XYZ file of C-alpha atoms in Angstrom:
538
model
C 17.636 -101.135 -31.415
C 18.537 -99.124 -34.520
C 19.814 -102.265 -36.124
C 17.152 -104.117 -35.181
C 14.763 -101.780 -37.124
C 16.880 -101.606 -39.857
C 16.762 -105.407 -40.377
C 13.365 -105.155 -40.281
C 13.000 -102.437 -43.143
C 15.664 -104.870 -45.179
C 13.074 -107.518 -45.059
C 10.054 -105.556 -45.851
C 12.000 -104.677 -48.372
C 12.975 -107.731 -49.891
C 9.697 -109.118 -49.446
C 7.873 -108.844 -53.193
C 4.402 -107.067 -51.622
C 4.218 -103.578 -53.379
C 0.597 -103.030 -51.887
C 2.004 -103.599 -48.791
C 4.311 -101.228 -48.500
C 1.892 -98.456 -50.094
C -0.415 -99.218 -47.143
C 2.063 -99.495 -44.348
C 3.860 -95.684 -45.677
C 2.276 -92.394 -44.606
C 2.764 -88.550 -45.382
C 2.171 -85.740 -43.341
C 2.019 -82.264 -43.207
C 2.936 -79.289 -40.533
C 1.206 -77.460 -39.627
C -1.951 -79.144 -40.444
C -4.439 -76.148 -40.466
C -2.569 -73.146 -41.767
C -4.300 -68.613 -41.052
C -1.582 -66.760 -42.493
C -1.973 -63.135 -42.728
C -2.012 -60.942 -46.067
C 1.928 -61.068 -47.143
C 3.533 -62.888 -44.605
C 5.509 -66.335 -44.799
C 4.534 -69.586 -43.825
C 7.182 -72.514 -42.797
C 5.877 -76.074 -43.704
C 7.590 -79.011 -42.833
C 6.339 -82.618 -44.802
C 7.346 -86.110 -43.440
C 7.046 -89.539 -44.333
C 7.222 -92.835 -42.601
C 8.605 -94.462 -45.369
C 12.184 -95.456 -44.189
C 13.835 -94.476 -47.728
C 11.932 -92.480 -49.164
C 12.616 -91.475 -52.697
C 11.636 -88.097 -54.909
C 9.604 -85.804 -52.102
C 8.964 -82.077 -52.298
C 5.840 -79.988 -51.930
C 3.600 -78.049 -54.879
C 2.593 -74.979 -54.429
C 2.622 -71.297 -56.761
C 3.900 -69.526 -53.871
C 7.341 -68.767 -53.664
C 9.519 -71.364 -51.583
C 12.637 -72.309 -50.174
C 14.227 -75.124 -48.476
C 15.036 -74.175 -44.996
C 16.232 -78.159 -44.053
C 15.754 -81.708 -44.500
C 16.452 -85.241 -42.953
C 15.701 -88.934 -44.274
C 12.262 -88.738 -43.645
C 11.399 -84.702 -43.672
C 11.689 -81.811 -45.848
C 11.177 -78.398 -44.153
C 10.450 -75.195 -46.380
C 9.211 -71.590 -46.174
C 6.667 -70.195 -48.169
C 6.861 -65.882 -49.047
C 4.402 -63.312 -49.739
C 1.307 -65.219 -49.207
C -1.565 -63.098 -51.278
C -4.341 -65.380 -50.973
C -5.726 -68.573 -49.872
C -4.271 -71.926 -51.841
C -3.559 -75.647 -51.307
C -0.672 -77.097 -50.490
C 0.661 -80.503 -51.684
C 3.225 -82.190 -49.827
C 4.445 -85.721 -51.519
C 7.048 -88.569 -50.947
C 7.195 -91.159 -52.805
C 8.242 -94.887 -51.432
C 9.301 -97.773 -53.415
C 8.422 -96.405 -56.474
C 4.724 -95.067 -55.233
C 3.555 -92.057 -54.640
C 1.605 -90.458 -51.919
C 0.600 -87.118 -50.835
C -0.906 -85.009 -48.358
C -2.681 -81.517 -48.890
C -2.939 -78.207 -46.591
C -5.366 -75.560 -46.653
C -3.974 -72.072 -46.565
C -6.625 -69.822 -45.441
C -5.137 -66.029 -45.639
C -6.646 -63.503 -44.085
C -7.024 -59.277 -44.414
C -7.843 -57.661 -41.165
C -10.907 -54.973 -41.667
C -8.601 -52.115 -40.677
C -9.979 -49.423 -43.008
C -13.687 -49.507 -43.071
C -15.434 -46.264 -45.121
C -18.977 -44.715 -44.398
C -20.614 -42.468 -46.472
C -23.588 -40.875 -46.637
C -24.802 -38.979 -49.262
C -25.498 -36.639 -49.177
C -24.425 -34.794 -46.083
C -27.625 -32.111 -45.906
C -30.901 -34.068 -46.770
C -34.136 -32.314 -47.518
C -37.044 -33.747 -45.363
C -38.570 -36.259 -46.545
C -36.253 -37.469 -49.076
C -33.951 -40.344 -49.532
C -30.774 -40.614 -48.520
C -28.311 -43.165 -48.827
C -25.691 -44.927 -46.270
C -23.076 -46.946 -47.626
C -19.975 -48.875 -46.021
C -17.149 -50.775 -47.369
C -13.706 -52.561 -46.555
C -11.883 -52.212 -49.533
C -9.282 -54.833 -48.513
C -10.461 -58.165 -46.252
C -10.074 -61.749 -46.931
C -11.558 -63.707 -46.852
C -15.087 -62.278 -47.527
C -17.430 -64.958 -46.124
C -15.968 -64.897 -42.746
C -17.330 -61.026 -42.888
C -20.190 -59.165 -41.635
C -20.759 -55.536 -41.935
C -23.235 -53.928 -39.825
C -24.447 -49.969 -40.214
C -25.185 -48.661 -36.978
C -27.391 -45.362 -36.394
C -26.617 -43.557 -32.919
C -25.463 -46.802 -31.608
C -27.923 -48.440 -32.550
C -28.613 -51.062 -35.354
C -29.759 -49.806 -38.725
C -28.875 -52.988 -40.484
C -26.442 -56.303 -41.051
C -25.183 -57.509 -43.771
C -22.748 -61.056 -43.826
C -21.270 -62.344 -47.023
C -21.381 -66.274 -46.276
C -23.493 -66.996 -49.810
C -20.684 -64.443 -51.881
C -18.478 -66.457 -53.900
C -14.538 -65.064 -54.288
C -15.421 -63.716 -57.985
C -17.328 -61.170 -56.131
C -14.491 -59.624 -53.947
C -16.332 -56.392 -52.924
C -17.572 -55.880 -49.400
C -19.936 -53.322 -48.870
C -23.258 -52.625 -48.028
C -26.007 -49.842 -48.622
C -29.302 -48.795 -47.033
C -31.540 -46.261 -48.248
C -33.863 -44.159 -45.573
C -36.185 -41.443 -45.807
C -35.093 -38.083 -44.004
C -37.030 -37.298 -41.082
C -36.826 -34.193 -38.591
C -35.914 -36.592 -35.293
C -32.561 -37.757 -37.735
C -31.011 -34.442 -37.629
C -27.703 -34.670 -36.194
C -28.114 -38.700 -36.202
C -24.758 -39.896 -35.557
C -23.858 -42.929 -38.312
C -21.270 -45.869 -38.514
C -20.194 -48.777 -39.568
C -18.767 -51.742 -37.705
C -16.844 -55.036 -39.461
C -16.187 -58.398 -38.074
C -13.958 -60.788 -39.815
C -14.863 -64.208 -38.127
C -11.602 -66.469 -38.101
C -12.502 -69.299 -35.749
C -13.488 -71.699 -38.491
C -9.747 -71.391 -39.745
C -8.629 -71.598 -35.820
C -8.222 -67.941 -35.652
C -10.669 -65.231 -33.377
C -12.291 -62.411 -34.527
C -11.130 -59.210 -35.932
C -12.593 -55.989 -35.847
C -12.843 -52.874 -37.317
C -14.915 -49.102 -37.515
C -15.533 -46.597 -39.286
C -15.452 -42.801 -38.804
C -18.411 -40.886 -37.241
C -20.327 -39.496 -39.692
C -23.275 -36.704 -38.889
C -25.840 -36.683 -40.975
C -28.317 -33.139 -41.019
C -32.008 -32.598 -42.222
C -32.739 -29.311 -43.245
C -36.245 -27.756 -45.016
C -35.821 -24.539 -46.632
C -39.280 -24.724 -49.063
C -40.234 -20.582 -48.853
C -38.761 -17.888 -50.477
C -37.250 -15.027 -48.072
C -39.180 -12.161 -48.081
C -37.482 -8.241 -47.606
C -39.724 -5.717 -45.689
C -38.728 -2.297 -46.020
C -40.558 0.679 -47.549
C -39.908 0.815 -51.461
C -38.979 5.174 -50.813
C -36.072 5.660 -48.640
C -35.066 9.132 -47.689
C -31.164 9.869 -48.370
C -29.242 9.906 -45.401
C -32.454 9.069 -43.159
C -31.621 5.541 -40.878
C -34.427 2.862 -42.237
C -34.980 -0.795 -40.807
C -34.696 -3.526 -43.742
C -35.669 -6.901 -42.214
C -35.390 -10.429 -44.202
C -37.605 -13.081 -43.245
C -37.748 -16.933 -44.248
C -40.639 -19.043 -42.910
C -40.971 -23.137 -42.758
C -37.166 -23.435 -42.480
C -35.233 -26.083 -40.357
C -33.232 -25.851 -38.495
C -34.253 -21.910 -37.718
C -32.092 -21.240 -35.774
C -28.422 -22.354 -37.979
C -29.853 -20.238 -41.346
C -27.214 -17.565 -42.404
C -28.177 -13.808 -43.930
C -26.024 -11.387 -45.572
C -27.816 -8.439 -46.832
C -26.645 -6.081 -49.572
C -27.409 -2.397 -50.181
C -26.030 -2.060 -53.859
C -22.229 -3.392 -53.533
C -22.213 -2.220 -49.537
C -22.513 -5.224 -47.671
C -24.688 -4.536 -44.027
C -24.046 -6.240 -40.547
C -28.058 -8.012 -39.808
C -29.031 -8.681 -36.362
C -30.294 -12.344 -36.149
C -33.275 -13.710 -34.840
C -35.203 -16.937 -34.642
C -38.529 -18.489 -33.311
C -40.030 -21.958 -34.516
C -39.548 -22.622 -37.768
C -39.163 -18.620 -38.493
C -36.118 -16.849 -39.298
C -35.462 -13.166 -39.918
C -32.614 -10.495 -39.408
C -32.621 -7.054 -39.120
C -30.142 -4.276 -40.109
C -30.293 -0.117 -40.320
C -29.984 1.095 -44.210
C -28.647 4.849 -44.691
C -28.996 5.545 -48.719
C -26.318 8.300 -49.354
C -27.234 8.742 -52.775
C -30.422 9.681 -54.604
C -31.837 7.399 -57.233
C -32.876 3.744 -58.007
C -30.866 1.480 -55.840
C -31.361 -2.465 -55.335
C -31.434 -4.510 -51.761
C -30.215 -7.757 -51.416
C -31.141 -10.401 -48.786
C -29.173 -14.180 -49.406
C -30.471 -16.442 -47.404
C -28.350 -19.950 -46.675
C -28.641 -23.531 -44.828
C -26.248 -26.248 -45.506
C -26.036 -26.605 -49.130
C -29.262 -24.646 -50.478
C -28.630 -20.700 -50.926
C -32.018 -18.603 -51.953
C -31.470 -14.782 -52.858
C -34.131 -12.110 -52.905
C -33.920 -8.452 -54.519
C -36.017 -5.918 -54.211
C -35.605 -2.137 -55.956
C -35.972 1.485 -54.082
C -35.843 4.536 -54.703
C -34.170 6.704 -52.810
C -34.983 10.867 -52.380
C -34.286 14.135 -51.056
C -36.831 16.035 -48.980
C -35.890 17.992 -46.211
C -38.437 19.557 -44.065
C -39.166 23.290 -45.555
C -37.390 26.791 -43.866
C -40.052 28.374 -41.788
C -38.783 32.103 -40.813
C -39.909 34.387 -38.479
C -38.810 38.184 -38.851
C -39.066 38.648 -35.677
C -39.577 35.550 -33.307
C -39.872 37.966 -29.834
C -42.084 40.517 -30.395
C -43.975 43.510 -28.735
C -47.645 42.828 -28.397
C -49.423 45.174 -31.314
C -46.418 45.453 -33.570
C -46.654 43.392 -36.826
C -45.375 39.858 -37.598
C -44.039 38.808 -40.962
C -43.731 34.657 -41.526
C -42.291 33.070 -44.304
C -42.605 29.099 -45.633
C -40.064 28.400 -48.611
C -39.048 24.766 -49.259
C -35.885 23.373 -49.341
C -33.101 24.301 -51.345
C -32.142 20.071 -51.409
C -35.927 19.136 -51.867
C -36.457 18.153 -55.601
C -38.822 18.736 -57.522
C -39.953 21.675 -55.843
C -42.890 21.138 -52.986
C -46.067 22.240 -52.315
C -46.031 24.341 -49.694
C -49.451 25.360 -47.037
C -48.403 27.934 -44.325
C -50.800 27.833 -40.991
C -52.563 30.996 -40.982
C -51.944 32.022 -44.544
C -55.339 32.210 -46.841
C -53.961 30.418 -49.611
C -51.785 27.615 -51.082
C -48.480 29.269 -52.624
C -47.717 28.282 -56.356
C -45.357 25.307 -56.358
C -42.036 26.662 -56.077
C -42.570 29.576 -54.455
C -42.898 30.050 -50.953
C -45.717 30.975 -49.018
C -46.250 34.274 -46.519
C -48.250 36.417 -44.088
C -48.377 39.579 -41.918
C -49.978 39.470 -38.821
C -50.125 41.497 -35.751
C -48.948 40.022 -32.445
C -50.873 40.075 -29.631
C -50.849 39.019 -25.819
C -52.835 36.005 -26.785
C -50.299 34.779 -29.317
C -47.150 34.323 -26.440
C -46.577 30.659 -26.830
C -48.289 30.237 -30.296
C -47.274 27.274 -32.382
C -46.339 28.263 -36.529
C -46.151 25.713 -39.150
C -44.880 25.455 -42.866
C -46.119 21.870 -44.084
C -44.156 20.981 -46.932
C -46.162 18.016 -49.183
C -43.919 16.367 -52.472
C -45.353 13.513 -55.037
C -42.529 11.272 -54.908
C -43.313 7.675 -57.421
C -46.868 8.093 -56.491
C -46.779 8.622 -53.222
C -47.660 12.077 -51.196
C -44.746 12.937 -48.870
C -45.000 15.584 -46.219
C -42.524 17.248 -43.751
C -43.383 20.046 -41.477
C -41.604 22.913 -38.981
C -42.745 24.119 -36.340
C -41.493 27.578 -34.354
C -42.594 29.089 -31.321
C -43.912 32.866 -30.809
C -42.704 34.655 -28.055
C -45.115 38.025 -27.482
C -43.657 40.336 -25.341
C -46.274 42.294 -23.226
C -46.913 44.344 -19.923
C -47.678 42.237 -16.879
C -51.271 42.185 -15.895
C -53.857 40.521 -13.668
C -56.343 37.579 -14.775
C -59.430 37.731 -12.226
C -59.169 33.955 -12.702
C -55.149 33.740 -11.453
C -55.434 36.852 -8.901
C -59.124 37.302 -7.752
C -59.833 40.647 -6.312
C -62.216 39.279 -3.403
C -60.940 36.003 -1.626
C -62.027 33.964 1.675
C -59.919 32.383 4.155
C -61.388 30.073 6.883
C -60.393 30.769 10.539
C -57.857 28.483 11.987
C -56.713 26.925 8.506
C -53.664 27.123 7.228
C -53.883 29.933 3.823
C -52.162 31.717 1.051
C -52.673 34.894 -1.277
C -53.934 33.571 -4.559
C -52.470 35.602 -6.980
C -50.269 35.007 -10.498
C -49.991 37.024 -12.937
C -49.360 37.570 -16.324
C -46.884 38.681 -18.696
C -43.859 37.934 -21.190
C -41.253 38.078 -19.592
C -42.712 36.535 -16.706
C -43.118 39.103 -14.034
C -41.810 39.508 -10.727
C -44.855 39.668 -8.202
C -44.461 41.392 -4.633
C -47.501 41.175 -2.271
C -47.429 43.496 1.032
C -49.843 43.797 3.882
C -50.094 46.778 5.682
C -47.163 47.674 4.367
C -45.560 44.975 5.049
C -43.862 42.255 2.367
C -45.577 38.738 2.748
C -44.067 36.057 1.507
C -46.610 34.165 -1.177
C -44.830 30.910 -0.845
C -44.986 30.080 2.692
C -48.698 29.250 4.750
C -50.216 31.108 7.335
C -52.599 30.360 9.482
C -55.669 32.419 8.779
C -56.823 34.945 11.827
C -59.617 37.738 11.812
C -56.786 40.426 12.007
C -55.642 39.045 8.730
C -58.874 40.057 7.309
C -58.064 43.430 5.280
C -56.880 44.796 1.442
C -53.452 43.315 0.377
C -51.497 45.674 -2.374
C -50.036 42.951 -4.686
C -47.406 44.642 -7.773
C -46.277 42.701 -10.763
C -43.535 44.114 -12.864
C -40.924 42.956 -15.546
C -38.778 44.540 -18.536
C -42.078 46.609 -20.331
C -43.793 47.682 -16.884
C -45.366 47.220 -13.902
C -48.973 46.812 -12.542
C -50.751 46.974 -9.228
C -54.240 45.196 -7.691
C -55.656 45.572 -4.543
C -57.110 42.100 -2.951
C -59.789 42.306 -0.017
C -59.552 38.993 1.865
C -62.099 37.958 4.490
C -61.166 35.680 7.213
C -64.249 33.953 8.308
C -65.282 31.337 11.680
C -65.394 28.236 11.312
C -68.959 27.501 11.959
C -70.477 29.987 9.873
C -72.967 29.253 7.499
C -73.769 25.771 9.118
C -77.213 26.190 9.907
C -78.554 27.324 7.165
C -77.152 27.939 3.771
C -79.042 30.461 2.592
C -78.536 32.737 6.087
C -75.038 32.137 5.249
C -74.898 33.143 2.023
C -76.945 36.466 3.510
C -74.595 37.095 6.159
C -71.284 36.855 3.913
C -72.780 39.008 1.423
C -73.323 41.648 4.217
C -70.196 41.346 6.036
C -67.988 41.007 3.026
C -69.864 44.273 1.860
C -69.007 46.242 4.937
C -65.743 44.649 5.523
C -64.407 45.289 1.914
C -66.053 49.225 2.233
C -64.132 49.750 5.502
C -60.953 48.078 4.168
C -61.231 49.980 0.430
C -61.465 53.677 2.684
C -58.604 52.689 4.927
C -56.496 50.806 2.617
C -56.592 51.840 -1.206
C -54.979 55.173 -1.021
C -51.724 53.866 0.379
C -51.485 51.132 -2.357
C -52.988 54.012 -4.853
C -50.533 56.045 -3.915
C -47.360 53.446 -4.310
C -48.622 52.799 -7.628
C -48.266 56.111 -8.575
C -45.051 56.484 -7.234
C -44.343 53.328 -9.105
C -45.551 54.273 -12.463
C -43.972 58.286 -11.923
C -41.013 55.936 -11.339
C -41.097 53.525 -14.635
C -42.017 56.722 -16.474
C -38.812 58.347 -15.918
C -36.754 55.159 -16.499
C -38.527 54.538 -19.744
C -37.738 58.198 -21.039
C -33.995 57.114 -20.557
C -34.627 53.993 -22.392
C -35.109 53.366 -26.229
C -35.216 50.201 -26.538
C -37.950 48.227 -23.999
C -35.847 44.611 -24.491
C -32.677 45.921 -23.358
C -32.825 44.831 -19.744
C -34.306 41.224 -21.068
C-alpha cells in the first residue's frame, strides 16, 4: 500500500500541472480555536498534505520552540502569551506556498475587582459617587461590570463597543444621598464572557463597602449658667438639634484643660449630654463642648465666671436661753465672700454698712421657743444680685404651764364611751405631766370607759428642769340621752348640773391637790436654793 501511494505521488509529480498540485495540497492548524490564559504556553502543531513538503514553519512574535516534527508536521510551543495575536502556520509544496492562520484569544480572569465610594460619610442630599474597576482583564469586550446596591441592581455597564486602545474597565454612577441609604450595603460584580472563544464565564466581586448619610446642619448649643460658684456641683448640658444619625454623635466637653465624663442622650433627630462641673478656682474660665459625626467635628465655647460666696456667719450668744434674759445676734459675712456683702439681719431695724456686720439685742421670751433667725447675705456679682442666707433656731427655756386650749379646766365625757384626760402642757424642756384621781395616778395614754363615778376634779402636775405647776380639771360624765329633746333644756340642765357638780367637787377636792402643790413648790424651793445654775439637770 505504501508503495502504491508513493507511485502515485511520483506521477503527480512528474506530471507538468503546477495549479494542480496547489489545489490538491492543504495546511492545517492545531488546535484550531486557541483561549490561552494571561502568561501561559500554548503547543501548536501545523500539517500539510503535501507529500514533500518543502520550507514550513509558523510566524508568530511570541516566543517559540520546536517541540517535534515529521514529513508532513511541525509541532511547537509558544511562551508567555501576553495578549491576543494571530498565528501563521505555512508549508510550502512544489515551490508554492500556502498557509493557515489561528486566532489566539488570551484571556485575564476578573480576580481583583475595586469599589469605591467616595466619599464614605455623605451629607443628605448631596452627591456621591460609586466607582468600580478591574485593573487587569482581557479581553475587555467579553466584560460586563455591574454595581449592585444591597443586592440589588444599581446599574450595568458591558464594554462590547470599547476598542483595545481603551484598556480601562470601570464604571461610575453618581446618586444623591438620601436618609433610607444609610448603611446601604454597595458592590460590584464582573463577568468575563468566554463562550465566543469556546471558553465559560468567569467571575469576580468586590469588597462590601457601607456607605453612611449623616446631617449635622446646627450648631451645638451649651446651657449652663454664665456664674458658677467655686466648688459648688453645676449641670453643663450640650445640645445639637437636626442631626442624623442622633443617636452615633460623639461629645467631649472641656472645663479649661480638664476634660469631663458627659452622660449621653438621644431622641429624634436631638442629641445632648450632660456632665457635673465643680470650678475650683475663682475667675474667668472657658467651657468647651466638641461635637462629632463621621467626618464633620463642630466646637462651641462659651466663657464663665466663676466666684466665692459662702452663705454669711449668723451667731447667737446664747442659742438656749431663759425666758426674760436678753439675746444678742450677730450677721457678719464671710471671711471667703469677696467683695464684701450686703448684709439684712431679721429683726434688726436697719441695713448694716457693707462690710460690716449687722446686730441686735432682744429679750427672749416664752413665745420665741422655736423661733426661726436669719442673716441674708446679698453680693453684685457681673450684674447679677446673689443672695445666701442662715438660718438658726431659738431654744427659750421656760417654766411649764397650762394653755386652757391644750388642758381645759372644765371637760365632758359621755356615759358609756370610751374617754381620756385632755391635758398637755407647756414648757422648754418639755415637761413631765402626772395626772391623779382621787389620789390615785391615771394613766393619760390608755382609754377608759366613761362612768358617773368618774365624774369629779382630777389634780394634773407638770414639771421639768425650771419648775413645776399644778391645775385642777372638773370632768362631768354625762347620759347618753341627755339633751335630746330639746337643745335648749339641755343646754339649761348642763349649765345647772355642771354648776353644782363642779361646786361640790371644788369643796371636796381642791384642798388635797392645793395642798400637794404646796408641798410641791415648798419642795422645788428648797432644791432650787441648793442649785445655781437652773440648766444643770438639762
Amino acid at each position: 500500500m505504501k508503495m502504491l501511494l508513493l507511485g502515485v505521488w511520483t506521477l503527480l509529480a512528474l506530471t507538468p500541472c503546477p495549479e494542480t498540485t496547489e489545489e490538491i495540497f492543504e495546511v492545517s492548524v492545531w488546535p484550531n480555536q486557541a483561549l490561552v490564559e494571561f502568561g501561559q504556553s500554548l503547543t501548536v502543531n501545523c500539517s500539510t498534505t503535501c507529500p514533500d513538503p518543502g520550507p514550513s514553519g509558523i510566524e508568530t512574535f511570541f516566543r517559540k520552540s520546536q517541540l517535534g516534527k515529521g514529513p508532513q508536521w511541525k509541532e511547537f510551543v509558544l511562551e508567555d502569551i501576553t495578549e491576543s495575536s494571530v498565528l501563521h502556520c505555512f508549508f510550502s509544496c512544489a515551490g508554492v506556498q500556502k498557509d493557515t492562520a489561528l486566532r489566539i484569544t488570551m484571556y485575564q480572569p476578573p480576580e481583583q475587582v475595586i469599589l469605591d465610594v467616595q466619599p464614605e460619610w455623605v451629607a443628605m442630599d448631596e452627591a456621591f459617587t460609586v466607582k468600580c474597576h478591574v485593573p487587569s482583564v482581557a479581553p475587555l469586550q467579553s466584560l460586563t461590570l455591574t454595581l449592585l446596591q444591597d443586592g440589588r441592581e444599581l446599574h450595568r455597564k458591558d464594554f462590547r463597543s470599547f476598542s483595545k486602545a481603551s484598556q480601562r474597565a470601570e464604571v461610575t454612577v453618581n446618586v444623591r444621598a438620601q436618609r433610607e441609604n444609610d448603611r446601604s450595603n454597595f458592590s460590584c460584580s464582573a463577568e468575563l464572557d468566554l463562550s465566543p472563544h469556546g471558553g465559560g464565564s468567569l467571575h469576580g466581586r468586590s469588597a462590601i463597602k457601607e456607605l453612611r448619610i449623616f446631617e449635622f446642619s446646627q450648631s451645638p448649643q451649651i446651657g449652663v449658667s454664665s456664674l458658677l460658684e467655686v466648688g459648688v456641683a453645676e449641670t453643663m448640658s450640650c445640645e445639637v438639634t437636626r442631626v442624623f444619625p442622633a443617636q452615633e454623635v460623639v461629645f467631649r466637653m472641656f472645663l479649661e484643660g480638664q476634660e469631663l465624663s458627659p452622660f449621653f442622650s438621644w431622641k429624634g433627630d436631638a442629641a445632648w449630654a450632660s456632665t457635673t462641673i465643680r470650678a475650683m478656682e475663682t475667675g474667668d474660665q472657658e467651657l468647651t463642648c466638641l461635637v462629632s459625626l463621621g467626618p464633620v467635628e463642630q466646637r462651641v465655647r462659651k466663657p464663665v465666671h466663676v466666684y466665692s460666696f459662702p452663705p454669711p456667719v449668723l451667731e447667737i450668744e446664747d442659742a438656749y436661753p431663759l425666758a426674760g434674759t436678753d439675746v444678742n445676734v450677730t450677721c457678719s459675712g464671710h471671711v471667703l465672700t469677696s467683695p464684701s456683702p450686703t448684709l439684712r439681719l431679721q429683726g434688726a431695724p436697719n441695713l448694716s454698712a457693707p462690710g460690716e456686720p449687722a446686730w441686735f439685742l432682744f429679750t427672749a421670751r416664752e413665745e420665741d421657743d422655736g423661733r426661726n433667725l436669719s442673716c441674708e447675705a446679698s453680693l453684685e456679682v457681673q450684674g447679677q444680685r446673689l443672695f445666701k442666707t442662715t438660718e438658726m433656731q431659738l431654744h427659750v427655756f421656760y417654766k411649764p404651764r397650762f394653755g386652757e386650749s391644750d388642758c381645759p379646766g372644765n371637760q365632758i365625757w359621755v356615759e358609756g364611751m370610751d374617754q381620756m384626760l385632755a391635758c398637755i402642757p407647756e414648757g422648754n424642756p418639755a415637761p413631765a405631766l402626772v395626772c391623779t384621781w382621787n389620789g390615785i395616778i391615771i394613766d393619760l395614754d390608755v382609754p377608759q370607759k366613761a362612768t358617773q363615778n368618774l365624774t369629779g376634779t382630777y389634780c394634773c402636775t407638770a414639771t421639768n428642769q425650771l419648775g413645776s405647776i399644778s391645775k385642777e380639771i372638773a370632768v362631768i360624765v354625762q347620759g347618753p340621752h341627755e339633751g335630746i329633746t330639746s337643745p335648749t333644756i339641755f343646754i339649761i340642765i348642763t349649765l345647772t348640773l355642771g354648776t353644782a357638780v363642779i361646786t361640790v367637787a371644788l369643796f371636796v377636792n381642791y384642798q388635797p391637790c392645793k395642798r400637794n402643790g404646796r408641798k410641791r413648790a415648798s419642795r422645788q424651793r428648797e432644791q432650787n436654793k441648793d442649785k445655781e445654775d437652773p440648766f444643770t439637770d438639762i
